[in-house]
PDB file of C-alpha atoms and ligand atoms in Angstrom:
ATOM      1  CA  UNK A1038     -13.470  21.239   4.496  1.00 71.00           C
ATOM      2  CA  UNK A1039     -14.169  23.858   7.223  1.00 83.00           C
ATOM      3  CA  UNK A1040     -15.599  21.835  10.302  1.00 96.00           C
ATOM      4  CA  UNK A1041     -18.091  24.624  12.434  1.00 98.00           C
ATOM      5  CA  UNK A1042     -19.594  23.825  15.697  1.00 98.00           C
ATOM      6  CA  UNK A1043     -21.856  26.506  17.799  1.00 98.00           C
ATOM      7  CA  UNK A1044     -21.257  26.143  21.480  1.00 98.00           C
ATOM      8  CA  UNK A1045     -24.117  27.679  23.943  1.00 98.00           C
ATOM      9  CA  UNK A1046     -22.852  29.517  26.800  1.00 98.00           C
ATOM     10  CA  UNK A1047     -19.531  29.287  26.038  1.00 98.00           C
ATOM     11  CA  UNK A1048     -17.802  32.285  27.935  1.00 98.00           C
ATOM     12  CA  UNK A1049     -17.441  30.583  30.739  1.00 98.00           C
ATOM     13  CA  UNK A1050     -17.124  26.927  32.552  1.00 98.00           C
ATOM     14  CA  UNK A1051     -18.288  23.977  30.875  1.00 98.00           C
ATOM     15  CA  UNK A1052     -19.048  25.702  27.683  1.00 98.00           C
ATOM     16  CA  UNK A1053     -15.959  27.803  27.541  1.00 98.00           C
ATOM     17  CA  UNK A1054     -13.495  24.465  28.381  1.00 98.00           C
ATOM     18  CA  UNK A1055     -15.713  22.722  25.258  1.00 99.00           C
ATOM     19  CA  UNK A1056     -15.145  25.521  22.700  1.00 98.00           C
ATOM     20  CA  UNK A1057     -11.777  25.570  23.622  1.00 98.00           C
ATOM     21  CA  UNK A1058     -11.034  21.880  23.442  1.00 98.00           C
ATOM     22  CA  UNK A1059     -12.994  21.376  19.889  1.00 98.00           C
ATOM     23  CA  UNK A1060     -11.222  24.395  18.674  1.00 98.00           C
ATOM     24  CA  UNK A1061      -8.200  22.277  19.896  1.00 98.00           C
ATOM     25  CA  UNK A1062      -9.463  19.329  17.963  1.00 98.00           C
ATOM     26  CA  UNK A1063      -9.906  21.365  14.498  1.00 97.00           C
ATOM     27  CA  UNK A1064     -13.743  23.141  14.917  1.00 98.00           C
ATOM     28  CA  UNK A1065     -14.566  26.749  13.873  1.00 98.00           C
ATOM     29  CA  UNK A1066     -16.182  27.948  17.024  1.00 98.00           C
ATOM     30  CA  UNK A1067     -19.009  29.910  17.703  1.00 98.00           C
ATOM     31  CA  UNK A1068     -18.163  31.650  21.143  1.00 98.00           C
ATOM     32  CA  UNK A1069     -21.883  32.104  22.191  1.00 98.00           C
ATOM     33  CA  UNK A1070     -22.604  34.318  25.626  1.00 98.00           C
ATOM     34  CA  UNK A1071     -25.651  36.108  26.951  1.00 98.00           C
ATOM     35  CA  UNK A1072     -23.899  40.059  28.508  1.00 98.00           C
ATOM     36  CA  UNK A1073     -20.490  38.927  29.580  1.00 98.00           C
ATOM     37  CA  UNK A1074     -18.895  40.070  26.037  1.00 97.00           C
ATOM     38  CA  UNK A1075     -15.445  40.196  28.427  1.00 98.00           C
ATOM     39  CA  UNK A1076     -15.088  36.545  29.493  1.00 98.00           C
ATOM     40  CA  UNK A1077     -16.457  35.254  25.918  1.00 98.00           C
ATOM     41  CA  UNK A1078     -13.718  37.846  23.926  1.00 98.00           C
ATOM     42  CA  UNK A1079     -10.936  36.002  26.403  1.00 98.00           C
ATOM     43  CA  UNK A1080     -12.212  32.317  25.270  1.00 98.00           C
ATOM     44  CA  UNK A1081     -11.778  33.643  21.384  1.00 98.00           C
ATOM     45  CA  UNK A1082      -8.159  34.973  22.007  1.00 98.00           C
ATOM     46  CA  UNK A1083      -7.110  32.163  23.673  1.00 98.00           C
ATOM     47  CA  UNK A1084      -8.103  30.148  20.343  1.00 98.00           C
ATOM     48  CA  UNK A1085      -6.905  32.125  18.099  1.00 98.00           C
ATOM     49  CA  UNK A1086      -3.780  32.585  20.091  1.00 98.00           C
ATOM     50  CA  UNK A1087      -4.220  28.085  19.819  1.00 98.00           C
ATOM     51  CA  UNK A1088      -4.362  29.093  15.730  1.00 97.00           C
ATOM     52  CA  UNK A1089      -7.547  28.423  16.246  1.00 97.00           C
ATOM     53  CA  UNK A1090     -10.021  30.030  14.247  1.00 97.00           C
ATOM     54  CA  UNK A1091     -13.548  31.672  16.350  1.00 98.00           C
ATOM     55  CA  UNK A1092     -16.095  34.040  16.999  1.00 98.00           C
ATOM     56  CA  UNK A1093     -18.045  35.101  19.706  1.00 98.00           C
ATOM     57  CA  UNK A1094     -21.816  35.610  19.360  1.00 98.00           C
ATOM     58  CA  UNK A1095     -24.572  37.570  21.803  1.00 98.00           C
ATOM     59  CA  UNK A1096     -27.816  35.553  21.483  1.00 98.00           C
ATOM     60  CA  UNK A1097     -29.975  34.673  24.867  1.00 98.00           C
ATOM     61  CA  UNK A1098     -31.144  31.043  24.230  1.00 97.00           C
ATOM     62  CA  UNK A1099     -35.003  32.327  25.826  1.00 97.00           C
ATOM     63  CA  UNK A1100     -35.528  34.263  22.681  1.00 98.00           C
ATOM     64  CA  UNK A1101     -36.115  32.680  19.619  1.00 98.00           C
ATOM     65  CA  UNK A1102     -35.385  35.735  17.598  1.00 98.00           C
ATOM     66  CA  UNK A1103     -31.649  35.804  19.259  1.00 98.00           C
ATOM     67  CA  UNK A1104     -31.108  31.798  18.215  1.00 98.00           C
ATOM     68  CA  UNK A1105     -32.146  32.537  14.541  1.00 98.00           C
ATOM     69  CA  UNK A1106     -29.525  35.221  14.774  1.00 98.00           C
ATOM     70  CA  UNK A1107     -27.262  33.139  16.341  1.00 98.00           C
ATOM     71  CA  UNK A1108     -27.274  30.442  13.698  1.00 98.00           C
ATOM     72  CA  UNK A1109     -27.255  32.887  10.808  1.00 98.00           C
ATOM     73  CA  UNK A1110     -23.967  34.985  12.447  1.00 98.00           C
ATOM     74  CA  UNK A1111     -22.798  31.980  12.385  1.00 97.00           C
ATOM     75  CA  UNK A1112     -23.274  31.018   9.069  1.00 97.00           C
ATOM     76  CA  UNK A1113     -21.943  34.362   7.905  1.00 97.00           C
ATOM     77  CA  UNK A1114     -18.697  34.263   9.963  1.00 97.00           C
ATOM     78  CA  UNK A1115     -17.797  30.571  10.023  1.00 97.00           C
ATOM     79  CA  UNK A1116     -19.914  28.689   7.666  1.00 97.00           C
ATOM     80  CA  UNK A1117     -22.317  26.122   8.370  1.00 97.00           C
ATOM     81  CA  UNK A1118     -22.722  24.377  11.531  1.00 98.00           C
ATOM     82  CA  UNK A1119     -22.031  20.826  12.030  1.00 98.00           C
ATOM     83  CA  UNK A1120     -21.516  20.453  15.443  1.00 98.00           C
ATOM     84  CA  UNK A1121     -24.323  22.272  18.096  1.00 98.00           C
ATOM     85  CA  UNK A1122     -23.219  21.892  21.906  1.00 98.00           C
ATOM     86  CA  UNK A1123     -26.632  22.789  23.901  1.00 98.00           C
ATOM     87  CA  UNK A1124     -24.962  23.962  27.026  1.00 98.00           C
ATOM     88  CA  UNK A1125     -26.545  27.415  28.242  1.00 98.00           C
ATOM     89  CA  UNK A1126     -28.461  26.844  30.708  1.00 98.00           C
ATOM     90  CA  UNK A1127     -29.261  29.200  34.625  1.00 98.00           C
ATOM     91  CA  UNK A1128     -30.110  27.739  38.240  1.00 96.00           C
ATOM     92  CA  UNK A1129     -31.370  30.438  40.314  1.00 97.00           C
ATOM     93  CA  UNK A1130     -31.091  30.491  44.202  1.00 96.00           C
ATOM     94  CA  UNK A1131     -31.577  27.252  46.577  1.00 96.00           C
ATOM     95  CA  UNK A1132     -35.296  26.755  47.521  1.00 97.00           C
ATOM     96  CA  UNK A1133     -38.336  24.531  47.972  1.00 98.00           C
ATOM     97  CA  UNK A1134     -40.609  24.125  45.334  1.00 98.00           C
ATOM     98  CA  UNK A1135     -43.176  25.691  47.855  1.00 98.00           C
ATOM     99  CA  UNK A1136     -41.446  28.955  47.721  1.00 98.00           C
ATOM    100  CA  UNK A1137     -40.835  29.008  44.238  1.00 98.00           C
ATOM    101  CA  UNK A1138     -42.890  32.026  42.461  1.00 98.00           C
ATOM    102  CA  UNK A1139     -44.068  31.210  38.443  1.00 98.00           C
ATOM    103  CA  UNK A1140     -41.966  34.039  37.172  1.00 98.00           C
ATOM    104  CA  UNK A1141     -38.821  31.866  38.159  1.00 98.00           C
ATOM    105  CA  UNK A1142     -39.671  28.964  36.947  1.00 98.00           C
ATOM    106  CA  UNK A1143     -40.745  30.259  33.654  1.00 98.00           C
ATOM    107  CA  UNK A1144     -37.173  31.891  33.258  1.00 98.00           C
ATOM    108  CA  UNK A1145     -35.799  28.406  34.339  1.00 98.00           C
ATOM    109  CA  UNK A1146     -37.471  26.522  31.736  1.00 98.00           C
ATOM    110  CA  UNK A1147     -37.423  29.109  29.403  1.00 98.00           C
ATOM    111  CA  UNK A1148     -33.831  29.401  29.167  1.00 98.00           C
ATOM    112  CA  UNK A1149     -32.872  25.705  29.704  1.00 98.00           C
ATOM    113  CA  UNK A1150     -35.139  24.109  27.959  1.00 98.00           C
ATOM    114  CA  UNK A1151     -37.404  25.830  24.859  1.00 98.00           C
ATOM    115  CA  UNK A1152     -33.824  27.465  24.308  1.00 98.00           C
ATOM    116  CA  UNK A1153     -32.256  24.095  23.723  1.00 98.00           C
ATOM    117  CA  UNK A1154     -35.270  22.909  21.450  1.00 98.00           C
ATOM    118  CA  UNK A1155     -34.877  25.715  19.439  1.00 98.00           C
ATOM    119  CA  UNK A1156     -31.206  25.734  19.296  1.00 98.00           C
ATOM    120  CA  UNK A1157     -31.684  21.982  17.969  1.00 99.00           C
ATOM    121  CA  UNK A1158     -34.259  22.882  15.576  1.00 98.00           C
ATOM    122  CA  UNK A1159     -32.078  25.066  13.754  1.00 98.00           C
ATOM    123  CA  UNK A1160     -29.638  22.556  14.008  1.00 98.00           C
ATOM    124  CA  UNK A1161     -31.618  20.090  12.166  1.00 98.00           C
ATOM    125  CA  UNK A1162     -33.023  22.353   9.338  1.00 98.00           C
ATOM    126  CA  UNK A1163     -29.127  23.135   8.494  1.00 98.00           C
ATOM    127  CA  UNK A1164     -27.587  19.669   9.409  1.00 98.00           C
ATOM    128  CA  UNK A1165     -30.156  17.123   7.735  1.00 98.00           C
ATOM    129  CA  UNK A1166     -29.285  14.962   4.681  1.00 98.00           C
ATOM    130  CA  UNK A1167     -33.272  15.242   4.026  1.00 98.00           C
ATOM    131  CA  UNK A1168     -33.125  18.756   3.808  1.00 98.00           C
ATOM    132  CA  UNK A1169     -30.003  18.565   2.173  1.00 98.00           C
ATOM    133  CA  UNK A1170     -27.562  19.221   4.591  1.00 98.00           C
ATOM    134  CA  UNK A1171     -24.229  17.229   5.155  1.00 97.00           C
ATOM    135  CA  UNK A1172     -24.869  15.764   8.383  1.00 98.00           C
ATOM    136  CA  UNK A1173     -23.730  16.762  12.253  1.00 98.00           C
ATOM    137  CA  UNK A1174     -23.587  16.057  15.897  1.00 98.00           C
ATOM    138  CA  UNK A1175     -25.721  17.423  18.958  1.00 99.00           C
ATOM    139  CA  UNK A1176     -24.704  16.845  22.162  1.00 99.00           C
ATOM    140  CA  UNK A1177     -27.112  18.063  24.948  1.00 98.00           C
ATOM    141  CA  UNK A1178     -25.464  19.283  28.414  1.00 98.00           C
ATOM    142  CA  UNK A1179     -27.898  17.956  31.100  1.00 98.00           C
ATOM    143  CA  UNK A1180     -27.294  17.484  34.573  1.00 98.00           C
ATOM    144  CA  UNK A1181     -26.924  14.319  37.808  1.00 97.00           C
ATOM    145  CA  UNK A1182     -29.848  16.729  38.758  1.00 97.00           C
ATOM    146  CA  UNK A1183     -31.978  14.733  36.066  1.00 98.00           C
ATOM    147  CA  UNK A1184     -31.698  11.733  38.256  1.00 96.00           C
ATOM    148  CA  UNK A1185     -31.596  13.179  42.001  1.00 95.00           C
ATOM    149  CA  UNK A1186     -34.175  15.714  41.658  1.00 98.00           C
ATOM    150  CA  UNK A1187     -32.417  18.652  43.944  1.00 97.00           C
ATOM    151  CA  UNK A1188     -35.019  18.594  46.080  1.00 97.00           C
ATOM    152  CA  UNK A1189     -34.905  21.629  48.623  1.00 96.00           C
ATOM    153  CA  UNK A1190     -32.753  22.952  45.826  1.00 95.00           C
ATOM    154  CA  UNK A1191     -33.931  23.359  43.178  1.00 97.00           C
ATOM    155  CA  UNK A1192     -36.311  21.346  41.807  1.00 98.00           C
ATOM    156  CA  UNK A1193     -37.183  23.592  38.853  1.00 98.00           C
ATOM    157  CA  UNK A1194     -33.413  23.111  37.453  1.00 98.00           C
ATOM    158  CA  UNK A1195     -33.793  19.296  37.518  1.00 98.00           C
ATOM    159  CA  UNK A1196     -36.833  18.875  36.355  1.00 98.00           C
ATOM    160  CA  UNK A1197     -35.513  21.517  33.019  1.00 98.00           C
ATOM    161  CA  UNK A1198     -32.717  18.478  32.738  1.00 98.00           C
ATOM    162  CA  UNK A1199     -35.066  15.807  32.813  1.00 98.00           C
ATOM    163  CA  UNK A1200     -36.552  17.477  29.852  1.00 98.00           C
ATOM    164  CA  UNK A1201     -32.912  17.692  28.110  1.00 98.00           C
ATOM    165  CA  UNK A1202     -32.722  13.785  28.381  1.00 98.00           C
ATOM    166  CA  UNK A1203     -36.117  13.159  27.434  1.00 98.00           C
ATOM    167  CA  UNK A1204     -34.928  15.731  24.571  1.00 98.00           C
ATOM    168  CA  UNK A1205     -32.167  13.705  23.264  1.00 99.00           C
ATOM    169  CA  UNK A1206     -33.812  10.452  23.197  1.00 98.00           C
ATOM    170  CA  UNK A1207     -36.322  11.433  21.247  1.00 98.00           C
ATOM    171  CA  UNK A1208     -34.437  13.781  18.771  1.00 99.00           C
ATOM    172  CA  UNK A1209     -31.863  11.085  18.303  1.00 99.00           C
ATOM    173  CA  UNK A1210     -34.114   8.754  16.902  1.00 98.00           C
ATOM    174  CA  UNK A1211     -35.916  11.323  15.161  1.00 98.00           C
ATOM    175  CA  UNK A1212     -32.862  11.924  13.005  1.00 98.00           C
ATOM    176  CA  UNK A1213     -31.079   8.885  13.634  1.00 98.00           C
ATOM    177  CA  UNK A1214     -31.246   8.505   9.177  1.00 98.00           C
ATOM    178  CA  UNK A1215     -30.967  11.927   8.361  1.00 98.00           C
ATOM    179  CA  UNK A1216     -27.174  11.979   8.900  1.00 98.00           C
ATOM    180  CA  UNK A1217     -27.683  13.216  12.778  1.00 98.00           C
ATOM    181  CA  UNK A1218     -26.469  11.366  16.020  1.00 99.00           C
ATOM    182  CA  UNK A1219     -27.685  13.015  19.174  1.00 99.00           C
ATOM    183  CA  UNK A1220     -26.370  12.421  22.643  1.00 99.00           C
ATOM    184  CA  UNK A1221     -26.070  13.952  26.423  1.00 98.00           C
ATOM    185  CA  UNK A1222     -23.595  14.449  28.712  1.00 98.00           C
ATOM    186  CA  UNK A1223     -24.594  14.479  32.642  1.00 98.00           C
ATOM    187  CA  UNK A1224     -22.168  16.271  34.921  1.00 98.00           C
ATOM    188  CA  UNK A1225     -22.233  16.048  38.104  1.00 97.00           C
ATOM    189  CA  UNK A1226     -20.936  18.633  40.968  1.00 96.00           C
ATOM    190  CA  UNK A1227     -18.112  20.659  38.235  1.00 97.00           C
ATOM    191  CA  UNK A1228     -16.070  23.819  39.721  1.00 97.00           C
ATOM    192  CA  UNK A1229     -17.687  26.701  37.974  1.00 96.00           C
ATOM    193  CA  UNK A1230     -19.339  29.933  38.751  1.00 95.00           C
ATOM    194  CA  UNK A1231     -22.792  28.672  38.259  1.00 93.00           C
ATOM    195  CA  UNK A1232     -22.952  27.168  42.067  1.00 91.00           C
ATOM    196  CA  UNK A1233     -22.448  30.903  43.132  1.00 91.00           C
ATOM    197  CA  UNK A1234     -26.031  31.424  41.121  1.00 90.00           C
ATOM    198  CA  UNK A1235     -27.664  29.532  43.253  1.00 89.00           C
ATOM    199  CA  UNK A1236     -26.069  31.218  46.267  1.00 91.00           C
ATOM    200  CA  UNK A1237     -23.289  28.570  47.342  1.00 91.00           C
ATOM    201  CA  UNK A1238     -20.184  29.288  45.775  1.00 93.00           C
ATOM    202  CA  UNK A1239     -18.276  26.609  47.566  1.00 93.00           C
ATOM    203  CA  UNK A1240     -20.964  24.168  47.068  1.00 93.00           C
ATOM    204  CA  UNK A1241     -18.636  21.330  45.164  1.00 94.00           C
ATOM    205  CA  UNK A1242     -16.109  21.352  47.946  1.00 92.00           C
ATOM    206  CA  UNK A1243     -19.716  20.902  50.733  1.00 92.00           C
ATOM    207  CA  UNK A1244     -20.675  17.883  48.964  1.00 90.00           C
ATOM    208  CA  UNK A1245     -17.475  16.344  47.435  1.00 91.00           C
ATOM    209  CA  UNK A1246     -17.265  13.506  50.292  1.00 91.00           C
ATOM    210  CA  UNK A1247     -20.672  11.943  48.936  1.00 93.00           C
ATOM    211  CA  UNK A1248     -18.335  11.706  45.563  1.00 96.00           C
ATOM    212  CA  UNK A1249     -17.708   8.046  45.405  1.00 97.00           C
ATOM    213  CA  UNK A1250     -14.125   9.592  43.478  1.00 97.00           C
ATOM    214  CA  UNK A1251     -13.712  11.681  46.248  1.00 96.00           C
ATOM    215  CA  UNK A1252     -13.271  15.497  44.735  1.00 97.00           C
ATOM    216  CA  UNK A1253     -15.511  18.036  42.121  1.00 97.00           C
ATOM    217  CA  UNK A1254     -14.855  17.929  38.657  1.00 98.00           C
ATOM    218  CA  UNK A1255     -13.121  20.426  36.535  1.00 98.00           C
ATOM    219  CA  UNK A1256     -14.716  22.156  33.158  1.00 98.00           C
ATOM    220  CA  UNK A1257     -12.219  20.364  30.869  1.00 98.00           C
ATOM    221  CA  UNK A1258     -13.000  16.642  32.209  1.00 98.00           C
ATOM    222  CA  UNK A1259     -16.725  17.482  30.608  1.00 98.00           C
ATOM    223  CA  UNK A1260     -15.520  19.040  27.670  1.00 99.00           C
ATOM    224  CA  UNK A1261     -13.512  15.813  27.033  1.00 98.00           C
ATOM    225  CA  UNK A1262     -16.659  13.809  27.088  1.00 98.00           C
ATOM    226  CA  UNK A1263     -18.525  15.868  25.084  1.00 99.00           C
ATOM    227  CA  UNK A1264     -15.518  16.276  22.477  1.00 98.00           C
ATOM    228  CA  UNK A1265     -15.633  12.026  22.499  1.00 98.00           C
ATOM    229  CA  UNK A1266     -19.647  12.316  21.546  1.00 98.00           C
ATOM    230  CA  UNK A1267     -18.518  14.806  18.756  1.00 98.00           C
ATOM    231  CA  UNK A1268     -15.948  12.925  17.479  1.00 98.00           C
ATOM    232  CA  UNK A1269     -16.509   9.651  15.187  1.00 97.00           C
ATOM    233  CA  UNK A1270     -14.766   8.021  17.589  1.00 98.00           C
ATOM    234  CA  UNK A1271     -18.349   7.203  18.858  1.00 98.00           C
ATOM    235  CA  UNK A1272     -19.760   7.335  15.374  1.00 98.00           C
ATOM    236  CA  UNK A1273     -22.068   4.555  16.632  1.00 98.00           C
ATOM    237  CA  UNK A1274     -23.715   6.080  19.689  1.00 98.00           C
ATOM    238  CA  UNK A1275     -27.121   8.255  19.673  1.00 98.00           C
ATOM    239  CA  UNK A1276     -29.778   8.576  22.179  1.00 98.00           C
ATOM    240  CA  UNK A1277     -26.743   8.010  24.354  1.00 98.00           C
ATOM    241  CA  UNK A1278     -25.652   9.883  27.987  1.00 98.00           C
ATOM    242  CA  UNK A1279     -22.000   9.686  29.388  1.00 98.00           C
ATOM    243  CA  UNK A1280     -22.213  11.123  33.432  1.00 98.00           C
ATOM    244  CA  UNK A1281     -18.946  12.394  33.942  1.00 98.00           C
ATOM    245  CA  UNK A1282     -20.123  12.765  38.115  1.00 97.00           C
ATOM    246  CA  UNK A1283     -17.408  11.061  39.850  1.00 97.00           C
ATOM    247  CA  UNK A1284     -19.506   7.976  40.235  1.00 96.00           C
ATOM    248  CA  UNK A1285     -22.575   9.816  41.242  1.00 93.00           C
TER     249      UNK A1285
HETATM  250  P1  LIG B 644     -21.769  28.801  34.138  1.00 57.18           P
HETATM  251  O1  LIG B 644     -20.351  28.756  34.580  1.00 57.18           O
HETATM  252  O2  LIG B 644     -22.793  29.462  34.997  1.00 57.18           O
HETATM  253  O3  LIG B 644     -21.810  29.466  32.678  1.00 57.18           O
HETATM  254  C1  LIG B 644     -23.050  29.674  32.081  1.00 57.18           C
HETATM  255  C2  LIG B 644     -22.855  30.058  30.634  1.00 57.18           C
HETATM  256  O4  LIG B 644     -24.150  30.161  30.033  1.00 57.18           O
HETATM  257  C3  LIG B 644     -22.193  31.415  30.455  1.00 57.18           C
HETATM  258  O5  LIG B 644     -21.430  31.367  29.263  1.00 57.18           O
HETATM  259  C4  LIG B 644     -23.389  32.355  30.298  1.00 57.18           C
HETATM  260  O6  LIG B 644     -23.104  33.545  29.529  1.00 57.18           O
HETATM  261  C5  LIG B 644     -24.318  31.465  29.497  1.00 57.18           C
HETATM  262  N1  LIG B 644     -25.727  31.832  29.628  1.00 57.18           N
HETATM  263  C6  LIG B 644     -26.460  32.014  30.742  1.00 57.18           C
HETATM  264  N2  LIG B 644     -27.722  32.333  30.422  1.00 57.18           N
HETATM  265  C7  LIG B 644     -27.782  32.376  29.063  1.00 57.18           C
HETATM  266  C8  LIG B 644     -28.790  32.695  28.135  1.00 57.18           C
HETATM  267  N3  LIG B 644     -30.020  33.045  28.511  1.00 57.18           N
HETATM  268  N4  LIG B 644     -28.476  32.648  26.811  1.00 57.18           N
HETATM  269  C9  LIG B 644     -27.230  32.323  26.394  1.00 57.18           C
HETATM  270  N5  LIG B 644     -26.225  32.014  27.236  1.00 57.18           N
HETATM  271  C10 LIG B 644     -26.512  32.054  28.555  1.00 57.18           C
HETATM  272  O7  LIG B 644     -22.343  27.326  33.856  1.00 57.18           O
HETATM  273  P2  LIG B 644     -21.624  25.886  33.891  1.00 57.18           P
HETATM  274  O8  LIG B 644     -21.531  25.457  35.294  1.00 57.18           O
HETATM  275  O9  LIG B 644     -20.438  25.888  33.014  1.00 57.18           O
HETATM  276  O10 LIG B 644     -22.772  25.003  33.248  1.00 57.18           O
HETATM  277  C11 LIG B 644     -22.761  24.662  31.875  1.00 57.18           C
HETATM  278  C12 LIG B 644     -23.777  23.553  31.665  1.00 57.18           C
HETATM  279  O11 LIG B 644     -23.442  22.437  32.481  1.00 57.18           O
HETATM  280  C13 LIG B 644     -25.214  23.931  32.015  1.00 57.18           C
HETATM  281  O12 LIG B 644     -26.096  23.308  31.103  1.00 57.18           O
HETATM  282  C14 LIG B 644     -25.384  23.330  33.403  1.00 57.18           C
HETATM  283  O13 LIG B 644     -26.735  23.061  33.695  1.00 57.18           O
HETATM  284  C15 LIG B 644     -24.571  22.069  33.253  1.00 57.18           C
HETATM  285  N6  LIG B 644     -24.143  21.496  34.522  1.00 57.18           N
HETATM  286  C16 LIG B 644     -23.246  22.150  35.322  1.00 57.18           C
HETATM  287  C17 LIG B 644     -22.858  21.549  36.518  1.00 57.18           C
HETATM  288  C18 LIG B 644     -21.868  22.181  37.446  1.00 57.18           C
HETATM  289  O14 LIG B 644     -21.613  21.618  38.531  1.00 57.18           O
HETATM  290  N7  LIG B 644     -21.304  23.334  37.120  1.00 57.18           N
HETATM  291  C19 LIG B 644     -23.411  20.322  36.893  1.00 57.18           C
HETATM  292  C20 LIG B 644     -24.325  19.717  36.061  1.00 57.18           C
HETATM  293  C21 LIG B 644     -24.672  20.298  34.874  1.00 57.18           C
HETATM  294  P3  LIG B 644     -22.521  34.898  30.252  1.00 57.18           P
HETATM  295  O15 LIG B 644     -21.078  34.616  30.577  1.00 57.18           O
HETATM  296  O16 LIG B 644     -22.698  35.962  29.226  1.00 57.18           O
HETATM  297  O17 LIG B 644     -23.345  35.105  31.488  1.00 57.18           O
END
């Protein structure tokens, strides 16, 4: 049987390592991207070149009418989902909250977290044993930024992960008997182009002496997490979070 995951945001970083690695590990992958068709077209090749099998779809997790589309392209190309990876998600430039206009953090929250609701909503409808489905995995990408804050940051971003934990724990015992485990992973400062968002490209390498391991992380040490939480190799944990921060 045909194994499908969808993974948000996948043309690049965290999400593109992930598709890659559960392509790696035997998933039909759903390349998902918002404009940059480019980067997510290079994550497909390089599966298929794997003999991997994948395809990448244009949906922006703040519209609702884009993740319906999402999950029935999906469908269509693939088959049904059982694995969702909720791992879009945008910081916008460093700032206190006292400068922060509503327009931004609308986006913010828009995008990280009604996105990821919906995204598990139509998980649920197609993965639930209640509603006759065969079962599945979500794993939520939140953020250390749930438990710092940012403060002088970006307050707005954090505050979008604490809703992605808050999220998880209740979804995963919301499903926990309809064949569904849900977890999170928290990363913590991870080389990718999303620091460069919030105007600091070399951000990691600024903080990476408060790292109790001493360096940032790369892309792939997440995605190896995250494959763990799809695997049933932790067929026992929901509601659960692995930080993969360097001892952050
Ligand atoms: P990234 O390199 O900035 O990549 C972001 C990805 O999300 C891209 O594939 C982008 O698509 C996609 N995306 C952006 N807005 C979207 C939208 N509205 N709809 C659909 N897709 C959208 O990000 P990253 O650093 O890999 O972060 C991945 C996840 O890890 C996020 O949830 C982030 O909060 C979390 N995280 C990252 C770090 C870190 O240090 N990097 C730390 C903690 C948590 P396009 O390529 O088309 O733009």
């Amino acid at each position: 049987m045909n194994r499908v995951a969808i993974v948000t945001g996948s043309s690049r970083g965290i999400g593109a390592a992930t598709a890659i690695r559960l392509a790696a590990d035997g998933y039909q992958v759903g390349v998902n991207y918002l404009s940059n068709n480019v980067a997510a077209n290079r994550v497909v090749e390089q599966i298929r070149g794997a003999g991997g099998l994948a395809c990448p779809i244009q949906a922006d997790a703040s519209s609702e009418k884009d993740i319906l589309r999402m999950f029935e392209q999906c469908e269509s190309k693939l088959g049904t989902p059982d694995v969702l990876v909720n791992n879009a998600a945008i910081l916008k430039p460093q700032m206190p909250l006292v400068e922060m206009s509503f327009e931004r953090i609308n986006e913010v929250l828009a995008v990280n977290v009604a996105g990821a609701f919906l995204c598990c909503r139509e998980a649920v409808k197609r993965m639930s044993t209640r509603l006759g489905g065969r079962g599945g995995v979500i794993v939520n990408v939140s953020s250390c930024a749930a438990r710092t804050g940012s403060p002088g940051e970006y307050i707005d971003y954090a505050a979008s992960k604490g809703a992605i934990d808050t999220l998880t724990l209740g979804l995963a015992k919301e499903v926990a008997d309809e064949g569904i485990r849900v977890n999170g992973v928290r990363p913590g400062f991870i080389y990718t182009d999303m620091h460069a968002d919030g105007g600091e490209p070399e951000r990691v390498d600024r903080l990476k002496k408060k790292i109790p391991l001493g360096r940032g992380g790369q892309a792939a040490e997440v995605a190896a997490a995250i494959a763990f939480l799809v695997s049933d190799e932790s067929s026992y944990t929901t509601g659960g979070f692995i930080d993969v921060a360097g001892g952050l």
